[in-house]
Coordinates of C-alpha atoms in Angstrom, one line a residue:
X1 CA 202.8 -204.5 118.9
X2 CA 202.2 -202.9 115.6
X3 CA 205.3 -202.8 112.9
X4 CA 206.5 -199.0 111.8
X5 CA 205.2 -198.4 108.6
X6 CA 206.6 -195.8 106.2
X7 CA 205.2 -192.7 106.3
X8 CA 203.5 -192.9 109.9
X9 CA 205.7 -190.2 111.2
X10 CA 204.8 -187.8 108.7
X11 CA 201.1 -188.7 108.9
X12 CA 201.5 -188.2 112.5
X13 CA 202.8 -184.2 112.3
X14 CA 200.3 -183.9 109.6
X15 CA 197.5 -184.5 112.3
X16 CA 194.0 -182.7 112.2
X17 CA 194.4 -178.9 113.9
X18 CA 191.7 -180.8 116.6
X19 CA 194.4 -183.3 118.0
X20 CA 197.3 -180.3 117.7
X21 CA 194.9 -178.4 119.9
X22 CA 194.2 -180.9 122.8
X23 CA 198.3 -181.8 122.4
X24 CA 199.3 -177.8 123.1
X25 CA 196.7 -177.5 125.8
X26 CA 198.2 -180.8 127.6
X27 CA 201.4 -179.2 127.7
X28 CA 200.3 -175.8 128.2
X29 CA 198.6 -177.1 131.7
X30 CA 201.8 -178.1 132.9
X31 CA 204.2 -175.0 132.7
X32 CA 204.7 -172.5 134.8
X33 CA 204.7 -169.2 134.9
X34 CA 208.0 -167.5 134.0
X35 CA 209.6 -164.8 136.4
X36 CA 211.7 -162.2 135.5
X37 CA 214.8 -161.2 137.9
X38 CA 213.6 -157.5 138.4
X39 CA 210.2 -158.8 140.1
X40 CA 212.5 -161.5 142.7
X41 CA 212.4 -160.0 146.4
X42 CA 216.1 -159.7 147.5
X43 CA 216.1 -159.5 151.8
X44 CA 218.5 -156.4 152.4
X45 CA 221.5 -156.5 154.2
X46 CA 220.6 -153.7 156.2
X47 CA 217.3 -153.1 157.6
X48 CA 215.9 -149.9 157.7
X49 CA 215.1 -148.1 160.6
X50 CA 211.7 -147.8 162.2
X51 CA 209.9 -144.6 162.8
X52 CA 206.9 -142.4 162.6
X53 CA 206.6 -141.3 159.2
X54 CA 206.9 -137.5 158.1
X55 CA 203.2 -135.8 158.1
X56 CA 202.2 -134.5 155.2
X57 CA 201.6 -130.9 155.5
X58 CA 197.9 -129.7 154.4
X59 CA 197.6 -126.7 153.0
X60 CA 196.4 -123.7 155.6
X61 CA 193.2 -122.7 155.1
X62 CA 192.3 -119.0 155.7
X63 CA 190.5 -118.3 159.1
X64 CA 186.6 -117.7 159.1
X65 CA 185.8 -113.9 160.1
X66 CA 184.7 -113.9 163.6
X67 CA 180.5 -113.3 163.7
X68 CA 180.0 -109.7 165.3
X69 CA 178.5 -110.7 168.6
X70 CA 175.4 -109.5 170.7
X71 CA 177.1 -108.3 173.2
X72 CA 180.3 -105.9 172.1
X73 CA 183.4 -105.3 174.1
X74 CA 183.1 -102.3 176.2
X75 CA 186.5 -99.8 177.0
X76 CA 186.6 -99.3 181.3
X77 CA 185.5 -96.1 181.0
X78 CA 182.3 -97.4 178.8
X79 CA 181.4 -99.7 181.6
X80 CA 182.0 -97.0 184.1
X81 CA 179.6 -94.1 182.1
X82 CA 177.1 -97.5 181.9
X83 CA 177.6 -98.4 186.0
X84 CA 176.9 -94.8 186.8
X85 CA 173.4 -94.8 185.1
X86 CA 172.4 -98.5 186.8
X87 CA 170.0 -99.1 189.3
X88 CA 170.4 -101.8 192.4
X89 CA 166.8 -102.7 193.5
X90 CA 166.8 -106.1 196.7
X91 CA 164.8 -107.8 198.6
X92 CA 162.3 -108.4 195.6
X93 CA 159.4 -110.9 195.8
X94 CA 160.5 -113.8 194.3
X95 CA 157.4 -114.1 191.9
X96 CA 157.6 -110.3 190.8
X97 CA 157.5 -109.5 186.9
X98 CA 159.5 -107.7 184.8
X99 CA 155.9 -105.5 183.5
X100 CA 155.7 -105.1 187.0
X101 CA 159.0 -103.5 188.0
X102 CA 159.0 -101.2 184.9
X103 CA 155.5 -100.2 185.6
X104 CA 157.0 -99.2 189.0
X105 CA 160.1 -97.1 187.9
X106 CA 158.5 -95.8 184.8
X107 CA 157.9 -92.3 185.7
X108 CA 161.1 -91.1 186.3
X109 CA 162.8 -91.9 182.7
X110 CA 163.0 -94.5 179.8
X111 CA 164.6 -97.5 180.9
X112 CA 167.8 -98.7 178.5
X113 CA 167.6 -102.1 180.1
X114 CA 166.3 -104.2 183.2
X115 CA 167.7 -107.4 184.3
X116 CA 166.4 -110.0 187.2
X117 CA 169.5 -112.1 189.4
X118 CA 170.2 -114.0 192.1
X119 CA 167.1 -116.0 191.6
X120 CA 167.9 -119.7 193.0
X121 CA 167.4 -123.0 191.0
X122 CA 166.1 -126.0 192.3
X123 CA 168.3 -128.2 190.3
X124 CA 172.3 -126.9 190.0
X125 CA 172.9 -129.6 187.7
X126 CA 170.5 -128.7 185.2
X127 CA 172.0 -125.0 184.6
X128 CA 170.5 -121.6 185.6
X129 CA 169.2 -120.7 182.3
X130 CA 167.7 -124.0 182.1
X131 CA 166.1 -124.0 185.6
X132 CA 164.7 -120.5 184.8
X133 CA 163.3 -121.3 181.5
X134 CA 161.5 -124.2 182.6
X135 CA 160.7 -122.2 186.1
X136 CA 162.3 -125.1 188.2
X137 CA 162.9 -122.6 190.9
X138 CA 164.0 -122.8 195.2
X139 CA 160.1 -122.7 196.8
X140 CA 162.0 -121.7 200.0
X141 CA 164.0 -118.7 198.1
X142 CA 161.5 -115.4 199.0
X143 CA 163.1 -113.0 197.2
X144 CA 165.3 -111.8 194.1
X145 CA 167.8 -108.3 193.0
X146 CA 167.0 -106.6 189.8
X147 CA 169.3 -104.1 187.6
X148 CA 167.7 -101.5 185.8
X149 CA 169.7 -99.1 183.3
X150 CA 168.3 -95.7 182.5
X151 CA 169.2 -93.3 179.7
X152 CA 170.6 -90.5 182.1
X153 CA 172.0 -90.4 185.7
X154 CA 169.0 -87.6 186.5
X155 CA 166.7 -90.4 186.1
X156 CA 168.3 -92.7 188.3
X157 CA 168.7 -89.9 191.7
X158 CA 165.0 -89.5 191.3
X159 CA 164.4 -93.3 191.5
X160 CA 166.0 -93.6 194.8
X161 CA 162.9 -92.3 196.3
X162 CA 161.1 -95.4 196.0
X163 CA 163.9 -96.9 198.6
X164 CA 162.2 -98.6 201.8
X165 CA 158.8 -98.8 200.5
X166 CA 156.6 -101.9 200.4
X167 CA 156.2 -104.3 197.5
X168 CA 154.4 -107.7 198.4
X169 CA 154.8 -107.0 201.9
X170 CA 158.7 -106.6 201.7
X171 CA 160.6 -103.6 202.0
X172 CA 162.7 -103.2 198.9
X173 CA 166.0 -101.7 198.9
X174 CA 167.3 -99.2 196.4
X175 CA 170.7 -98.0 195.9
X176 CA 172.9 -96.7 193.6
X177 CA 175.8 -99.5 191.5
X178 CA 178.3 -96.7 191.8
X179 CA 179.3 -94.7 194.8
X180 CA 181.9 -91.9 195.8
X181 CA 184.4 -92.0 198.7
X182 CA 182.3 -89.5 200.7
X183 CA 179.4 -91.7 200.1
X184 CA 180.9 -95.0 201.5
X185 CA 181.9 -92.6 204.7
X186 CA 178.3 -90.9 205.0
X187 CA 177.5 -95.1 205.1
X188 CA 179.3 -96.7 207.7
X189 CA 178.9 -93.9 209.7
X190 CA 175.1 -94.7 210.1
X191 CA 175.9 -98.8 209.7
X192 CA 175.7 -101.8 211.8
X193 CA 177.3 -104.8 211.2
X194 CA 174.7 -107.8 212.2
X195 CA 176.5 -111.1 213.0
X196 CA 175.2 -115.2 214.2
X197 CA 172.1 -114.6 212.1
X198 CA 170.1 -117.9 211.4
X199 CA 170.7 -118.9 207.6
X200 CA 166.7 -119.0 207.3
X201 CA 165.8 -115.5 208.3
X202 CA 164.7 -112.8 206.0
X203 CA 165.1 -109.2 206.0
X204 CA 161.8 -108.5 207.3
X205 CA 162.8 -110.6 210.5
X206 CA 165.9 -107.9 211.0
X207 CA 163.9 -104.7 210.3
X208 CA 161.5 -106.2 213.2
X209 CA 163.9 -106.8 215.3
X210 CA 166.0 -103.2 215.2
X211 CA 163.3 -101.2 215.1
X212 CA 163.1 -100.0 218.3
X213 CA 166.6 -98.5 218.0
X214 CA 165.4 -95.7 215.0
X215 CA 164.1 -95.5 211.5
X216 CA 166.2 -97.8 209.5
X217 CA 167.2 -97.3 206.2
X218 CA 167.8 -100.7 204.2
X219 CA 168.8 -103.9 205.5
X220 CA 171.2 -106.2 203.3
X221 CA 172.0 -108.9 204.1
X222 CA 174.8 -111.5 202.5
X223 CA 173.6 -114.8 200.5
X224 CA 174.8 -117.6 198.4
X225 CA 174.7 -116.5 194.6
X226 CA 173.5 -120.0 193.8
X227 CA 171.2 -121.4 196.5
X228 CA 170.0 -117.6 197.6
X229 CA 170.7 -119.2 201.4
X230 CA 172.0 -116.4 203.7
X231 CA 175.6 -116.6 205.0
X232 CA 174.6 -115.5 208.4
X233 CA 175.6 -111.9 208.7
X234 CA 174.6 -108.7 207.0
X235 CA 174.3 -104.8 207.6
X236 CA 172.0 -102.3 208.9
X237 CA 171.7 -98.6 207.4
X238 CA 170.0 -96.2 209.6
X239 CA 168.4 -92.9 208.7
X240 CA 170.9 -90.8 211.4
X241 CA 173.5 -92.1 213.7
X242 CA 171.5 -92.4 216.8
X243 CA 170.1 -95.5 215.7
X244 CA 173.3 -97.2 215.6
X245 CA 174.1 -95.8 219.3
X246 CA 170.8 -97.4 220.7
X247 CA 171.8 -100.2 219.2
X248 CA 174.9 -100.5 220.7
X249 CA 173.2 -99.9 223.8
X250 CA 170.8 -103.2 223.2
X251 CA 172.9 -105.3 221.7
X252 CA 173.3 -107.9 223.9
X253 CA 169.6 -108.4 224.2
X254 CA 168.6 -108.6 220.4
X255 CA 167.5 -112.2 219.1
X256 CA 166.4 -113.5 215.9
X257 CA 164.3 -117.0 215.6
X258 CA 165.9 -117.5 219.3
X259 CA 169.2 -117.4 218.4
X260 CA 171.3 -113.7 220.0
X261 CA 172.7 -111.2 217.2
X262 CA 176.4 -109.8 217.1
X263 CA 176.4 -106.5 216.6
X264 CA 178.8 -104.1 216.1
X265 CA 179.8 -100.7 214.7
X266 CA 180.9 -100.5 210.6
X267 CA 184.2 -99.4 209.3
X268 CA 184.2 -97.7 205.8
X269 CA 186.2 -99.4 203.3
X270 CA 188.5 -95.6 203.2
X271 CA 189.3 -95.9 206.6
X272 CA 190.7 -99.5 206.6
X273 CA 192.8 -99.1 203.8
X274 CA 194.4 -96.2 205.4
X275 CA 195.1 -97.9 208.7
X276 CA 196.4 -100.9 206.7
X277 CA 198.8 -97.9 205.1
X278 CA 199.8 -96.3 208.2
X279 CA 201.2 -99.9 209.3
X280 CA 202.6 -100.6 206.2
X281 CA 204.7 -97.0 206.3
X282 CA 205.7 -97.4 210.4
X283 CA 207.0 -101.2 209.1
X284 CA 209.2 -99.4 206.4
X285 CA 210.2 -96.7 208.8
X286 CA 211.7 -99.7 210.8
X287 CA 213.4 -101.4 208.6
X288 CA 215.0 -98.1 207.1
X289 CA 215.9 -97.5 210.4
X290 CA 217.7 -100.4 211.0
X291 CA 219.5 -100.6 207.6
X292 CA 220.5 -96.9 207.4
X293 CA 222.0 -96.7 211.0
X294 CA 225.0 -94.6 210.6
X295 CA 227.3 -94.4 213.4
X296 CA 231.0 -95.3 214.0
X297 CA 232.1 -99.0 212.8
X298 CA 232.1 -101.8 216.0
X299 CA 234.9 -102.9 216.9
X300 CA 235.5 -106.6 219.5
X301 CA 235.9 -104.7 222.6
X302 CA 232.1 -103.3 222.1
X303 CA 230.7 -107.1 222.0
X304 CA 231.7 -107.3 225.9
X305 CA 230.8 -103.8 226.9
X306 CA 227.3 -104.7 225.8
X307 CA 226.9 -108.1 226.9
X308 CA 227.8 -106.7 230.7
X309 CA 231.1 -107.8 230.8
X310 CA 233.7 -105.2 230.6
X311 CA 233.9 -101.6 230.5
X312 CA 236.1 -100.1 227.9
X313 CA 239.0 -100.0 230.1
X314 CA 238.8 -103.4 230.8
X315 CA 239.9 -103.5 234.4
X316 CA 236.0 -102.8 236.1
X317 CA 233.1 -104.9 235.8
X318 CA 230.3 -103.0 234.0
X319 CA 227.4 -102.9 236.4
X320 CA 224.1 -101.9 234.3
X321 CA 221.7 -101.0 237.2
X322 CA 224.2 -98.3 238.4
X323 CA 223.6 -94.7 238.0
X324 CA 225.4 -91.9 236.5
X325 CA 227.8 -89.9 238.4
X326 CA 226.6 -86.6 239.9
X327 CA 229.6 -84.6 238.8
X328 CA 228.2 -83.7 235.9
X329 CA 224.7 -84.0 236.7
X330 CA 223.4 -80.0 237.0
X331 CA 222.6 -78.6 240.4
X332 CA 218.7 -77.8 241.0
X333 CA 217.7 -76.3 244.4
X334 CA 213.5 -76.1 246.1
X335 CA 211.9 -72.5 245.9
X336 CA 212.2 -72.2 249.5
X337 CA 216.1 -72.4 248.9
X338 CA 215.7 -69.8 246.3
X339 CA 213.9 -67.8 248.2
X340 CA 216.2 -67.4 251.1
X341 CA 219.0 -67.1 249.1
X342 CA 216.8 -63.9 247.2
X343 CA 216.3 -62.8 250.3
X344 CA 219.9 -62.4 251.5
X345 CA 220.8 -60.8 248.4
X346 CA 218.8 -58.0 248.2
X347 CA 219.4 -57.4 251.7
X348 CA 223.3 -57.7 250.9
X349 CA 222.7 -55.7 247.5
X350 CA 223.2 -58.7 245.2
X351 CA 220.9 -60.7 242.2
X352 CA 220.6 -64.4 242.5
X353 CA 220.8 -66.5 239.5
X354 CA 220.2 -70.4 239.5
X355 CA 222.1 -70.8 242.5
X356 CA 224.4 -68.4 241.9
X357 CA 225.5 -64.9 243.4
X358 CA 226.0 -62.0 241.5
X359 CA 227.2 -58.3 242.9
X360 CA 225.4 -55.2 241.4

């Protein structure tokens, strides 16, 4: 080993700046950072307790003004004024056009608006509006209803004379949307009610098959809004009420596709509802009756009298098949008693009254 010189410490701080560099990086390398005590994670004691965390409230937002729609809201008595004015036309030919049908009710007013439904889809899945833009419609369906609005009610009681005439080789029916009570009378009266009719017949096979009993009106008859398949039963309107008495006479011998009709007479809707009244009001009257009995308060000696016990005295068995006494029962006597009795009378120079003798 080298001996210490003097002066070798002091040359040794008085280095190049080169070596002091490379001597501060060495150490530099080594240390760490320093931490102060704020930044130290201290566990607490308690812990806090979990839960959802409070929603921030947004700010409300004013509401959009609703889009004024295509079709506007319309008071009862709008819809009524716009029912009375509407047009019911059945039994259409399923491949009938709207140009068509106003070309055919044209001449009796302008038409406000005309509408084609109960037209059955082939696919229920798809959607009706689909199916009848795409014309995906029920081959076996043969025929449709139609609405038609007119400006004036005028307009419409001159359209009801095109009601039973032929279209496509079916007899359309046209009717009024509205009716009045004397109107749904004047109808049943001169109605059949048609019932075990095969789900594939049309109205053409019911008009063939009652016409022997009179001129008929319209034939309606009841079917599925969706599929357009009958429900089996249906009505009749004839022109006078002795169609629906011949029919009543025959109506165990009508058949339809071989299968035999029900028929039988109509009831307006006026008439059931007051039946239905009448038993309603005779119901009430009983129970009133019942509740609102007012008589003397019943005391225990009544329960035996009526169960057949006891009579009132207590000492007699009370015998329910026996008969009142005479005593009070009032005498009656035959007219050959009165007679005789007459007789004696006037010979005696009395008057004879019920029985009993009376000197002038």
């Amino acid at each position: 080993m080298d001996e210490y010189k003097v002066g070798d410490i002091s040359s040794f701080l008085n280095s190049s700046s080169s070596e002091q560099k490379a001597t501060n990086d060495l150490f530099s390398a080594n240390t760490q950072p320093v931490v102060s005590v704020d930044e130290v994670y201290v566990k607490p004691l308690v812990e806090p307790v979990k839960g959802k965390r409070p929603k921030k409230s947004k700010p409300v937002e004013p509401e959009p003004e609703p889009e004024a729609s295509k079709f506007p809201t319309l008071s009862p008595e709008e819809k009524l004024e716009i029912d009375k004015r509407t047009l019911f036309i059945g039994n259409l030919p399923l491949g009938y056009k709207r140009k068509q049908l106003r070309k055919l009710f044209a001449d009796f007013g302008k038409i406000q608006s005309l509408r084609f439904r109960s037209v059955a889809i082939s696919d229920l899945k798809l959607g009706r509006k689909v199916c009848l833009k795409t014309n995906k419609v029920n081959e076996n369906a043969t025929c449709k209803n139609a609405y038609i609005v007119f400006d004036h009610e005028e307009c419409l009681e001159k359209a009801l004379s095109k009601n039973g005439i032929l279209v496509n080789d079916h007899h359309i029916r046209v009717d009024r949307v509205v009716k009045s009570k004397q109107q749904i009378k004047d109808d049943s009266k001169n109605s059949i009610f048609i019932g075990n009719i095969p789900f594939a017949a049309t109205e053409e096979d019911i008009r063939s098959a009652l016409e022997q009993c009179g001129e008929i009106e319209y034939v309606r008859l009841l079917r599925d809004a969706k599929t357009n398949i009958g429900k089996g039963f249906g009505y009749v309107k004839f022109v006078d009420s002795s169609g629906v008495m011949f029919a009543m006479k025959i109506k165990d011998t009508v058949e339809v596709n071989g299968r035999k009709l029900r028929i039988q007479r109509c009831k307006s809707k006026v008439t059931l509802e007051n039946t239905k009244k009448a038993k309603e009001l005779k119901a009430k009257q009983k129970d009133e009756a019942k509740n609102n009995f007012r008589g003397r308060k019943s005391k225990s000696s009544d329960k035996e009298i009526f169960s057949g016990k006891f009579t009132k005295s207590k000492n007699k068995k009370f015998d329910s098949d026996k008969r009142p006494s005479k005593k009070n029962k009032q005498k009656t006597m035959s007219k050959q008693k009165f007679d005789k009795k007459v007789n004696k009378a006037s010979k005696k120079g009395g008057v004879v009254k019920k029985g009993k003798k009376e000197k002038q």
